[in-house]
Amino acid sequence: MMDYISNTAAEKDKMLQEIGLKEVKDLFQMIPEAVSADERLNIESGISELELMRRAQLQAGKNKSLDQQISFLGAGAYDHYLPGIIDALISRSEFYTAYTPYQAELSQGTLEAAYEYQSMICDLTGMGIANASMLDGGSAAAEAVTMAARITGNSRVLLPDTVNPAYREVIKTYGAGAELEFVDLESKQQIINPAQIEKNINDQTAVVVLQYPNFYGSLEKMEEISKMIKNKKNTLLLVIANPILLGVLKAPADFGADIVVGEAQNLGNGLNYGGPNLGFMACKDDRRMLRQLPGRIVGKTTDVDGKEGFVLTLQTREQHIRREKATSNICTNEALNALMATIYLATMGKEGLKEVGEQCYHKAHYLAKKINGLSGFEVLNQDNFFNEFVLKSEKESTEVFEELLQEEIIVGYDLKNIGENGILVCVTEKRTKAEMDKLVEKLEVL
Amino acid sequence: MEEKLIKDYSSSGRKGYSLPPLEVEKSDLEAELTGYLRDDLELPEVSEVDVVRHYTALSEMNYGVDSGIYPLGSCTMKYNPKRNERVARIAGLTNIHPYQPEKQLQGSLEILYQLKLDLAEISAMDEITLQPASGAHGEFVSLMIVKKYFEEREENRTKVIVPDSAHGTNPASAAMAGFDVVEIASNERGMVDLEALAEALDENTAALMLTNPNTLGIFEEDILKITEMVHQAGGLVYYDGANMNAIMGYAKPGLMDFDLMHFNLHKTFSTPHGGGGPGSGPVGVKDFLAPYLPRPLLKKDEEKYYWDYQRPKSIGKVHSFYGNYGVMLRAWAYIKTLGGRGLKKTTENAVLNANYLKARLKKDFELPYAEDSLHEFVLSGSRQKEEGVSTLQIAKRLLDYDQYAPTIYFPLVVKEAMMIEPTETENIGTLDHFIETMLTISREIKEDPELVNKAPHSTTVRKLDETKAARNPDLHW
């Protein structure tokens, strides 16, 4: 057993004497017997580091990780290349063992990195303001929807089924708290027909949500839909963007987005079974929006000697100042994950991010063409897709999924999990030609 | 600024990355994606060495628990064990996708299940969700559970009662769940005023949110009376687990008759705070509230672990996947390392350390509440304020002595508050050093108040202009 306590028995006695007590248990005299856990906590005895590592390795051995098979899984969590310097740098304990930078003068490292992160998110999205991070993509989307409702004073939300189903569920959970009204729009695994937006948008509509590219990998008719929204005075466009593709894809701001959010796990963060992830949030440079933006924001200022430095700013939006009138309850965010994304973006630069996006595109389209050449299989996406697509088969999707699993291939996300037929296949720059050819070869003989 | 921005290292054409060559034929991307392409990205162009040196320089302008004492009250800034970091970097546990089949992930699911069982044992709660990604997220989940529970019962309860000493997240979470917040004052001993509570309770009361010990570090000795009063009014009682480090092995929220609660794995269970996150805020409930927990819920069926999505009464999801798994791995490693006895010893030493600090500081700084306290306590800088120096400046002066400052101006019920929580992982040596520094500052205020008022002097930047930052926001380059 190891407990990280370094006071010796003699030191404890000395401290107790200073306090004026005899025994440690006297410190707890005020706790009524009825609520005390008078028996020992029924948790097994502590173990050494050696035993702990053995036990953890044993558990790892019961898993089958992505290192042991070929994976085309995406659907909101993405397997991209992680430059080695990220873990090396965030392992510096001055970063990872620090708290929220409330004492700015002793936290300039965290603050300056967050300012850089906000700058890079603004660059990617084309927006004027970004906050210092949200808990994950789903909750960022949900908080953006409630933010839009506060800004517009409206409560009607248009929610296409081309938005990630997990996000839709999170949005609706938050929406139940804020008492919003949702209008679900159906696409049948394609893109949303702009006519459906036209039909359902009205003066009470707070926000239209679009995912870019959408859950099924396709690009929505962004321009056309955006124009419809701009015709409404009090309706906002919320775009849920995939940030790693924004090295190639046009910035959401250029389609008239008012708020842009998304999951930035794919910027230098590993998979980690879906968490910790990194929600990002950006909005137009507009005072009315800024006042309603949730989360921490870092700003540049000067010290008493005129030297530039960074602080947490605009905190009157936040819960520790505004309590029940705050824009959100968010306190802890994903600062370290944002640092990882910042280091990733700095390392890749504009050329690297572009190359990642292009490789994803070319590889996904290579695989899609091969699949379209097979009998019994086809790619469903009829409109532009980027690097995810829906594989349709004559066989039940679950059968295809399970048979390929035997061949050490996870072909993608079985849409049966959300009550639909098909498999959502994702190709990142990490997949090799050999891996894709193996998938095609196995599909051919299924 | 001490270290220029990464973009200022940029040089056109410089590269810090390499990818394998593309082995497949190219599609006609330009033609296929007409109208969807950009060429206006401005990310920095820097080398790997530039990146490494820049972020190393930034880290040197930071202060973590590994740098020294971090006595932020209610934040439980204890040492973050290195072995936890090792566990959280085992590829077999981390290079896994959230949508892999459960049969491929039994090792990880078993870890999460063990964590659930241990949290249930520590708290005397019956069922646990690990999905919330922070403490505030856990509060929101809890209040949505309260809301759903009363909706099911067709009771229109709109009010949530929050003591004035509560964390700001409490009223904010209640408001997000659509409740009206009713604040009640504490009594002169720093505890819930039973009369004020009785007055606030009625047929519209949905819940009382409480942390115990409260933010003054004081244990609500009438806790059973409080929970009984709320229950008699038909309401539920929610426990804010921010202060669990004070009671492990000595008291359990479930035995205090709380109905639901959240934990902060990044406080009590030693996971690092990362400069503001990630955290993890699991929620525990009594059996009758288990149907409302977020989807999916981790279950065990004979020897198989699985996610149960068939939960018709669930409040829904609050996270895209299952929560902050990487943080859970570290908390699991911590609990396994300490065991039940180690956790209890942790609480004992956290309380001993806090009481030792209090005993030695209360002569020179005002102690507004004389009640016995547990893992943290609150001093007031009001005497020093009279001498011309605010609590803010005491905090800034501490930075000159290479120590982090306590939480200041919170809880709101104390003027010039300094909320101090040393945690169990400090020893008498670092505590004495902190005490001596505080006493030195107290002396400096008498002898040379300007010295303290102009602090900090020795940090990489001196006191920053927050008003300017808010008035003329400069939020990106």
PDB file of C-alpha atoms in Angstrom, chain B residues 125-366:
ATOM      1  CA  MET B 125     -25.036   5.254  -3.098  1.00  0.00           C
ATOM      2  CA  ASP B 126     -26.628   2.394  -5.042  1.00  0.00           C
ATOM      3  CA  GLU B 127     -25.961   3.133  -8.710  1.00  0.00           C
ATOM      4  CA  ILE B 128     -23.346   5.236 -10.510  1.00  0.00           C
ATOM      5  CA  THR B 129     -23.015   6.847 -13.924  1.00  0.00           C
ATOM      6  CA  LEU B 130     -19.522   7.765 -15.083  1.00  0.00           C
ATOM      7  CA  GLN B 131     -20.732   9.881 -18.014  1.00  0.00           C
ATOM      8  CA  PRO B 132     -20.466  13.475 -16.692  1.00  0.00           C
ATOM      9  CA  ALA B 133     -17.145  15.016 -17.728  1.00  0.00           C
ATOM     10  CA  SER B 134     -16.817  17.536 -14.887  1.00  0.00           C
ATOM     11  CA  GLY B 135     -18.277  18.369 -11.507  1.00  0.00           C
ATOM     12  CA  ALA B 136     -20.652  20.945 -12.971  1.00  0.00           C
ATOM     13  CA  HIS B 137     -21.675  18.415 -15.618  1.00  0.00           C
ATOM     14  CA  GLY B 138     -22.510  16.019 -12.778  1.00  0.00           C
ATOM     15  CA  GLU B 139     -24.582  18.699 -11.081  1.00  0.00           C
ATOM     16  CA  PHE B 140     -26.529  19.296 -14.283  1.00  0.00           C
ATOM     17  CA  VAL B 141     -27.166  15.548 -14.672  1.00  0.00           C
ATOM     18  CA  SER B 142     -28.349  15.366 -11.058  1.00  0.00           C
ATOM     19  CA  LEU B 143     -30.791  18.232 -11.483  1.00  0.00           C
ATOM     20  CA  MET B 144     -32.144  16.822 -14.732  1.00  0.00           C
ATOM     21  CA  ILE B 145     -32.727  13.572 -12.811  1.00  0.00           C
ATOM     22  CA  VAL B 146     -34.623  15.531 -10.153  1.00  0.00           C
ATOM     23  CA  LYS B 147     -36.653  17.239 -12.860  1.00  0.00           C
ATOM     24  CA  LYS B 148     -37.506  13.983 -14.633  1.00  0.00           C
ATOM     25  CA  TYR B 149     -38.380  12.248 -11.372  1.00  0.00           C
ATOM     26  CA  PHE B 150     -40.996  14.861 -10.495  1.00  0.00           C
ATOM     27  CA  GLU B 151     -42.310  14.985 -14.068  1.00  0.00           C
ATOM     28  CA  GLU B 152     -42.931  11.237 -13.868  1.00  0.00           C
ATOM     29  CA  ARG B 153     -44.763  11.753 -10.608  1.00  0.00           C
ATOM     30  CA  GLU B 154     -46.722  14.621 -12.118  1.00  0.00           C
ATOM     31  CA  GLU B 155     -45.584  16.960  -9.392  1.00  0.00           C
ATOM     32  CA  ASN B 156     -44.930  20.516 -10.435  1.00  0.00           C
ATOM     33  CA  ARG B 157     -41.906  21.404  -8.341  1.00  0.00           C
ATOM     34  CA  THR B 158     -40.021  24.421  -9.609  1.00  0.00           C
ATOM     35  CA  LYS B 159     -37.689  25.489  -6.809  1.00  0.00           C
ATOM     36  CA  VAL B 160     -34.162  24.469  -5.912  1.00  0.00           C
ATOM     37  CA  ILE B 161     -32.762  25.711  -2.608  1.00  0.00           C
ATOM     38  CA  VAL B 162     -29.078  26.609  -2.428  1.00  0.00           C
ATOM     39  CA  PRO B 163     -27.234  27.930   0.653  1.00  0.00           C
ATOM     40  CA  ASP B 164     -25.431  31.248   0.207  1.00  0.00           C
ATOM     41  CA  SER B 165     -22.114  29.495   0.853  1.00  0.00           C
ATOM     42  CA  ALA B 166     -22.551  27.151  -2.153  1.00  0.00           C
ATOM     43  CA  HIS B 167     -20.265  26.909  -5.180  1.00  0.00           C
ATOM     44  CA  GLY B 168     -21.419  29.103  -8.078  1.00  0.00           C
ATOM     45  CA  THR B 169     -21.919  26.033 -10.208  1.00  0.00           C
ATOM     46  CA  ASN B 170     -24.831  24.938  -7.951  1.00  0.00           C
ATOM     47  CA  PRO B 171     -27.233  27.783  -8.789  1.00  0.00           C
ATOM     48  CA  ALA B 172     -25.996  27.847 -12.408  1.00  0.00           C
ATOM     49  CA  SER B 173     -26.720  24.115 -12.825  1.00  0.00           C
ATOM     50  CA  ALA B 174     -30.165  24.490 -11.276  1.00  0.00           C
ATOM     51  CA  ALA B 175     -30.965  27.336 -13.673  1.00  0.00           C
ATOM     52  CA  MET B 176     -29.785  25.281 -16.678  1.00  0.00           C
ATOM     53  CA  ALA B 177     -32.167  22.518 -15.666  1.00  0.00           C
ATOM     54  CA  GLY B 178     -34.967  25.089 -15.668  1.00  0.00           C
ATOM     55  CA  PHE B 179     -35.417  25.566 -11.917  1.00  0.00           C
ATOM     56  CA  ASP B 180     -35.892  28.765  -9.956  1.00  0.00           C
ATOM     57  CA  VAL B 181     -33.088  29.211  -7.462  1.00  0.00           C
ATOM     58  CA  VAL B 182     -33.866  30.137  -3.872  1.00  0.00           C
ATOM     59  CA  GLU B 183     -30.856  31.141  -1.819  1.00  0.00           C
ATOM     60  CA  ILE B 184     -30.910  30.731   1.956  1.00  0.00           C
ATOM     61  CA  ALA B 185     -28.597  32.443   4.404  1.00  0.00           C
ATOM     62  CA  SER B 186     -26.246  30.559   6.711  1.00  0.00           C
ATOM     63  CA  ASN B 187     -26.513  30.995  10.470  1.00  0.00           C
ATOM     64  CA  GLU B 188     -23.903  32.689  12.636  1.00  0.00           C
ATOM     65  CA  ARG B 189     -22.039  29.394  13.021  1.00  0.00           C
ATOM     66  CA  GLY B 190     -21.624  29.032   9.258  1.00  0.00           C
ATOM     67  CA  MET B 191     -24.183  26.263   8.913  1.00  0.00           C
ATOM     68  CA  VAL B 192     -27.563  25.888   7.267  1.00  0.00           C
ATOM     69  CA  ASP B 193     -30.057  27.989   9.209  1.00  0.00           C
ATOM     70  CA  LEU B 194     -32.840  25.512   9.987  1.00  0.00           C
ATOM     71  CA  GLU B 195     -35.427  28.250  10.339  1.00  0.00           C
ATOM     72  CA  ALA B 196     -34.520  29.761   6.986  1.00  0.00           C
ATOM     73  CA  LEU B 197     -34.674  26.282   5.472  1.00  0.00           C
ATOM     74  CA  ALA B 198     -38.091  25.612   6.973  1.00  0.00           C
ATOM     75  CA  GLU B 199     -39.320  28.888   5.580  1.00  0.00           C
ATOM     76  CA  ALA B 200     -38.000  28.155   2.090  1.00  0.00           C
ATOM     77  CA  LEU B 201     -39.434  24.636   1.919  1.00  0.00           C
ATOM     78  CA  ASP B 202     -42.863  24.170   0.415  1.00  0.00           C
ATOM     79  CA  GLU B 203     -44.829  22.067  -2.046  1.00  0.00           C
ATOM     80  CA  ASN B 204     -42.853  23.647  -4.922  1.00  0.00           C
ATOM     81  CA  THR B 205     -39.468  22.594  -3.595  1.00  0.00           C
ATOM     82  CA  ALA B 206     -37.746  20.113  -5.896  1.00  0.00           C
ATOM     83  CA  ALA B 207     -34.397  19.871  -4.144  1.00  0.00           C
ATOM     84  CA  LEU B 208     -31.846  21.216  -1.733  1.00  0.00           C
ATOM     85  CA  MET B 209     -28.253  21.301  -2.978  1.00  0.00           C
ATOM     86  CA  LEU B 210     -25.685  20.975  -0.223  1.00  0.00           C
ATOM     87  CA  THR B 211     -22.056  20.183   0.264  1.00  0.00           C
ATOM     88  CA  ASN B 212     -20.992  18.694   3.573  1.00  0.00           C
ATOM     89  CA  PRO B 213     -18.601  19.738   4.971  1.00  0.00           C
ATOM     90  CA  ASN B 214     -19.635  23.039   3.462  1.00  0.00           C
ATOM     91  CA  THR B 215     -17.347  25.524   1.758  1.00  0.00           C
ATOM     92  CA  LEU B 216     -16.260  26.842   5.161  1.00  0.00           C
ATOM     93  CA  GLY B 217     -14.969  23.356   5.903  1.00  0.00           C
ATOM     94  CA  ILE B 218     -17.632  22.984   8.598  1.00  0.00           C
ATOM     95  CA  PHE B 219     -19.618  19.781   8.939  1.00  0.00           C
ATOM     96  CA  GLU B 220     -23.378  20.367   9.071  1.00  0.00           C
ATOM     97  CA  GLU B 221     -24.012  18.713  12.419  1.00  0.00           C
ATOM     98  CA  ASP B 222     -27.799  18.775  11.874  1.00  0.00           C
ATOM     99  CA  ILE B 223     -27.460  17.011   8.568  1.00  0.00           C
ATOM    100  CA  LEU B 224     -29.995  14.286   9.399  1.00  0.00           C
ATOM    101  CA  LYS B 225     -32.490  16.895  10.493  1.00  0.00           C
ATOM    102  CA  ILE B 226     -31.877  18.847   7.263  1.00  0.00           C
ATOM    103  CA  THR B 227     -32.380  15.867   4.962  1.00  0.00           C
ATOM    104  CA  GLU B 228     -35.461  14.861   6.928  1.00  0.00           C
ATOM    105  CA  MET B 229     -36.991  18.325   6.609  1.00  0.00           C
ATOM    106  CA  VAL B 230     -36.501  18.353   2.839  1.00  0.00           C
ATOM    107  CA  HIS B 231     -37.895  14.841   2.483  1.00  0.00           C
ATOM    108  CA  GLN B 232     -40.928  15.742   4.566  1.00  0.00           C
ATOM    109  CA  ALA B 233     -41.623  18.604   2.199  1.00  0.00           C
ATOM    110  CA  GLY B 234     -41.488  16.069  -0.638  1.00  0.00           C
ATOM    111  CA  GLY B 235     -38.177  17.302  -2.044  1.00  0.00           C
ATOM    112  CA  LEU B 236     -34.900  15.531  -2.810  1.00  0.00           C
ATOM    113  CA  VAL B 237     -31.479  16.281  -1.346  1.00  0.00           C
ATOM    114  CA  TYR B 238     -28.422  16.540  -3.557  1.00  0.00           C
ATOM    115  CA  TYR B 239     -24.831  16.255  -2.308  1.00  0.00           C
ATOM    116  CA  ASP B 240     -22.095  18.267  -4.012  1.00  0.00           C
ATOM    117  CA  GLY B 241     -19.088  15.942  -3.780  1.00  0.00           C
ATOM    118  CA  ALA B 242     -16.442  18.638  -4.117  1.00  0.00           C
ATOM    119  CA  ASN B 243     -15.467  18.104  -0.488  1.00  0.00           C
ATOM    120  CA  MET B 244     -15.380  14.294  -0.368  1.00  0.00           C
ATOM    121  CA  ASN B 245     -11.711  14.425   0.628  1.00  0.00           C
ATOM    122  CA  ALA B 246     -12.909  15.477   4.093  1.00  0.00           C
ATOM    123  CA  ILE B 247     -15.017  12.437   4.898  1.00  0.00           C
ATOM    124  CA  MET B 248     -13.772   9.233   3.250  1.00  0.00           C
ATOM    125  CA  GLY B 249     -14.099   6.449   5.753  1.00  0.00           C
ATOM    126  CA  TYR B 250     -15.688   8.819   8.290  1.00  0.00           C
ATOM    127  CA  ALA B 251     -19.059   9.641   6.764  1.00  0.00           C
ATOM    128  CA  LYS B 252     -21.052   8.704   3.694  1.00  0.00           C
ATOM    129  CA  PRO B 253     -23.520  10.903   1.806  1.00  0.00           C
ATOM    130  CA  GLY B 254     -25.882   7.939   1.485  1.00  0.00           C
ATOM    131  CA  LEU B 255     -25.967   7.554   5.268  1.00  0.00           C
ATOM    132  CA  MET B 256     -26.685  11.271   5.600  1.00  0.00           C
ATOM    133  CA  ASP B 257     -29.850  10.496   3.576  1.00  0.00           C
ATOM    134  CA  PHE B 258     -28.792  12.324   0.455  1.00  0.00           C
ATOM    135  CA  ASP B 259     -30.640  10.996  -2.595  1.00  0.00           C
ATOM    136  CA  LEU B 260     -28.056  11.782  -5.233  1.00  0.00           C
ATOM    137  CA  MET B 261     -24.617  13.327  -5.576  1.00  0.00           C
ATOM    138  CA  HIS B 262     -21.654  13.919  -7.831  1.00  0.00           C
ATOM    139  CA  PHE B 263     -17.956  13.073  -7.332  1.00  0.00           C
ATOM    140  CA  ASN B 264     -14.966  15.008  -8.638  1.00  0.00           C
ATOM    141  CA  LEU B 265     -12.413  12.421  -9.719  1.00  0.00           C
ATOM    142  CA  HIS B 266      -9.999  15.305 -10.404  1.00  0.00           C
ATOM    143  CA  LYS B 267     -10.180  16.407  -6.790  1.00  0.00           C
ATOM    144  CA  THR B 268     -10.696  13.535  -4.400  1.00  0.00           C
ATOM    145  CA  PHE B 269      -9.140  10.833  -6.551  1.00  0.00           C
ATOM    146  CA  SER B 270      -5.896  12.566  -7.512  1.00  0.00           C
ATOM    147  CA  THR B 271      -6.274  12.984 -11.256  1.00  0.00           C
ATOM    148  CA  PRO B 272      -4.423  16.037 -12.587  1.00  0.00           C
ATOM    149  CA  HIS B 273      -6.320  19.212 -13.369  1.00  0.00           C
ATOM    150  CA  GLY B 274      -4.477  19.944 -16.613  1.00  0.00           C
ATOM    151  CA  GLY B 275      -4.571  23.723 -16.228  1.00  0.00           C
ATOM    152  CA  GLY B 276      -8.377  23.689 -16.037  1.00  0.00           C
ATOM    153  CA  GLY B 277      -9.432  20.248 -17.250  1.00  0.00           C
ATOM    154  CA  PRO B 278     -10.162  17.498 -18.115  1.00  0.00           C
ATOM    155  CA  GLY B 279     -12.041  16.356 -15.045  1.00  0.00           C
ATOM    156  CA  SER B 280     -14.671  13.749 -14.415  1.00  0.00           C
ATOM    157  CA  GLY B 281     -17.881  14.079 -12.410  1.00  0.00           C
ATOM    158  CA  PRO B 282     -19.620  10.710 -11.880  1.00  0.00           C
ATOM    159  CA  VAL B 283     -23.088  10.813 -10.337  1.00  0.00           C
ATOM    160  CA  GLY B 284     -24.305   8.414  -7.652  1.00  0.00           C
ATOM    161  CA  VAL B 285     -27.977   7.867  -6.820  1.00  0.00           C
ATOM    162  CA  LYS B 286     -30.150   5.832  -4.527  1.00  0.00           C
ATOM    163  CA  ASP B 287     -31.994   2.937  -6.182  1.00  0.00           C
ATOM    164  CA  PHE B 288     -35.267   4.784  -6.749  1.00  0.00           C
ATOM    165  CA  LEU B 289     -33.495   7.317  -8.978  1.00  0.00           C
ATOM    166  CA  ALA B 290     -31.434   4.798 -10.983  1.00  0.00           C
ATOM    167  CA  PRO B 291     -33.942   4.575 -13.884  1.00  0.00           C
ATOM    168  CA  TYR B 292     -33.328   8.261 -14.664  1.00  0.00           C
ATOM    169  CA  LEU B 293     -29.529   8.050 -15.032  1.00  0.00           C
ATOM    170  CA  PRO B 294     -28.044   8.985 -18.438  1.00  0.00           C
ATOM    171  CA  ARG B 295     -27.899   6.430 -21.236  1.00  0.00           C
ATOM    172  CA  PRO B 296     -26.030   4.126 -21.566  1.00  0.00           C
ATOM    173  CA  LEU B 297     -25.401   2.634 -18.128  1.00  0.00           C
ATOM    174  CA  LEU B 298     -22.590   0.135 -17.523  1.00  0.00           C
ATOM    175  CA  LYS B 299     -23.962  -3.223 -16.376  1.00  0.00           C
ATOM    176  CA  LYS B 300     -22.677  -6.691 -15.642  1.00  0.00           C
ATOM    177  CA  ASP B 301     -24.455  -9.824 -16.774  1.00  0.00           C
ATOM    178  CA  GLU B 302     -22.818 -12.911 -15.209  1.00  0.00           C
ATOM    179  CA  GLU B 303     -19.271 -12.504 -16.499  1.00  0.00           C
ATOM    180  CA  LYS B 304     -19.931 -10.009 -19.281  1.00  0.00           C
ATOM    181  CA  TYR B 305     -19.836  -6.217 -19.016  1.00  0.00           C
ATOM    182  CA  TYR B 306     -22.067  -4.205 -21.334  1.00  0.00           C
ATOM    183  CA  TRP B 307     -23.662  -0.807 -21.940  1.00  0.00           C
ATOM    184  CA  ASP B 308     -27.380  -0.804 -21.275  1.00  0.00           C
ATOM    185  CA  TYR B 309     -29.165   1.487 -23.726  1.00  0.00           C
ATOM    186  CA  GLN B 310     -32.663   0.238 -22.913  1.00  0.00           C
ATOM    187  CA  ARG B 311     -33.487   2.884 -20.388  1.00  0.00           C
ATOM    188  CA  PRO B 312     -36.869   4.404 -21.183  1.00  0.00           C
ATOM    189  CA  LYS B 313     -36.922   6.761 -18.186  1.00  0.00           C
ATOM    190  CA  SER B 314     -33.371   8.052 -18.716  1.00  0.00           C
ATOM    191  CA  ILE B 315     -32.752  11.792 -18.940  1.00  0.00           C
ATOM    192  CA  GLY B 316     -30.781  10.982 -22.145  1.00  0.00           C
ATOM    193  CA  LYS B 317     -27.142  11.571 -22.944  1.00  0.00           C
ATOM    194  CA  VAL B 318     -24.981  14.485 -21.776  1.00  0.00           C
ATOM    195  CA  HIS B 319     -21.732  13.418 -23.466  1.00  0.00           C
ATOM    196  CA  SER B 320     -21.072  12.069 -26.962  1.00  0.00           C
ATOM    197  CA  PHE B 321     -19.674   8.830 -25.552  1.00  0.00           C
ATOM    198  CA  TYR B 322     -19.167   7.494 -22.003  1.00  0.00           C
ATOM    199  CA  GLY B 323     -17.430  10.401 -20.289  1.00  0.00           C
ATOM    200  CA  ASN B 324     -13.759  11.068 -19.572  1.00  0.00           C
ATOM    201  CA  TYR B 325     -12.423   7.524 -19.614  1.00  0.00           C
ATOM    202  CA  GLY B 326      -8.776   8.617 -19.437  1.00  0.00           C
ATOM    203  CA  VAL B 327      -9.511  10.356 -16.143  1.00  0.00           C
ATOM    204  CA  MET B 328     -11.366   7.287 -14.856  1.00  0.00           C
ATOM    205  CA  LEU B 329      -8.327   5.077 -15.503  1.00  0.00           C
ATOM    206  CA  ARG B 330      -6.240   7.338 -13.277  1.00  0.00           C
ATOM    207  CA  ALA B 331      -8.846   7.366 -10.512  1.00  0.00           C
ATOM    208  CA  TRP B 332      -9.050   3.574 -10.675  1.00  0.00           C
ATOM    209  CA  ALA B 333      -5.253   3.351 -10.353  1.00  0.00           C
ATOM    210  CA  TYR B 334      -5.399   5.666  -7.324  1.00  0.00           C
ATOM    211  CA  ILE B 335      -8.095   3.739  -5.497  1.00  0.00           C
ATOM    212  CA  LYS B 336      -6.320   0.437  -6.226  1.00  0.00           C
ATOM    213  CA  THR B 337      -3.059   1.868  -4.906  1.00  0.00           C
ATOM    214  CA  LEU B 338      -4.537   3.199  -1.659  1.00  0.00           C
ATOM    215  CA  GLY B 339      -7.214   0.671  -0.878  1.00  0.00           C
ATOM    216  CA  GLY B 340      -9.907   1.338   1.729  1.00  0.00           C
ATOM    217  CA  ARG B 341      -7.423   1.995   4.524  1.00  0.00           C
ATOM    218  CA  GLY B 342      -5.366   4.348   2.401  1.00  0.00           C
ATOM    219  CA  LEU B 343      -8.417   6.403   1.491  1.00  0.00           C
ATOM    220  CA  LYS B 344      -9.358   6.769   5.138  1.00  0.00           C
ATOM    221  CA  LYS B 345      -5.790   7.759   5.999  1.00  0.00           C
ATOM    222  CA  THR B 346      -5.958  10.310   3.183  1.00  0.00           C
ATOM    223  CA  THR B 347      -8.949  11.969   4.769  1.00  0.00           C
ATOM    224  CA  GLU B 348      -7.314  11.920   8.216  1.00  0.00           C
ATOM    225  CA  ASN B 349      -4.198  13.648   6.971  1.00  0.00           C
ATOM    226  CA  ALA B 350      -6.077  16.150   4.848  1.00  0.00           C
ATOM    227  CA  VAL B 351      -8.022  17.192   7.953  1.00  0.00           C
ATOM    228  CA  LEU B 352      -4.943  17.153  10.171  1.00  0.00           C
ATOM    229  CA  ASN B 353      -3.000  19.355   7.760  1.00  0.00           C
ATOM    230  CA  ALA B 354      -5.847  21.863   7.436  1.00  0.00           C
ATOM    231  CA  ASN B 355      -6.348  22.088  11.194  1.00  0.00           C
ATOM    232  CA  TYR B 356      -2.635  22.535  11.773  1.00  0.00           C
ATOM    233  CA  LEU B 357      -2.555  25.451   9.336  1.00  0.00           C
ATOM    234  CA  LYS B 358      -5.629  26.950  10.924  1.00  0.00           C
ATOM    235  CA  ALA B 359      -4.216  26.638  14.429  1.00  0.00           C
ATOM    236  CA  ARG B 360      -1.057  28.473  13.427  1.00  0.00           C
ATOM    237  CA  LEU B 361      -2.609  31.186  11.249  1.00  0.00           C
ATOM    238  CA  LYS B 362      -5.631  32.185  13.320  1.00  0.00           C
ATOM    239  CA  LYS B 363      -3.667  34.549  15.533  1.00  0.00           C
ATOM    240  CA  ASP B 364      -2.487  36.743  12.694  1.00  0.00           C
ATOM    241  CA  PHE B 365      -5.526  36.493  10.433  1.00  0.00           C
ATOM    242  CA  GLU B 366      -9.140  36.729  11.452  1.00  0.00           C
TER     243      GLU B 366
END
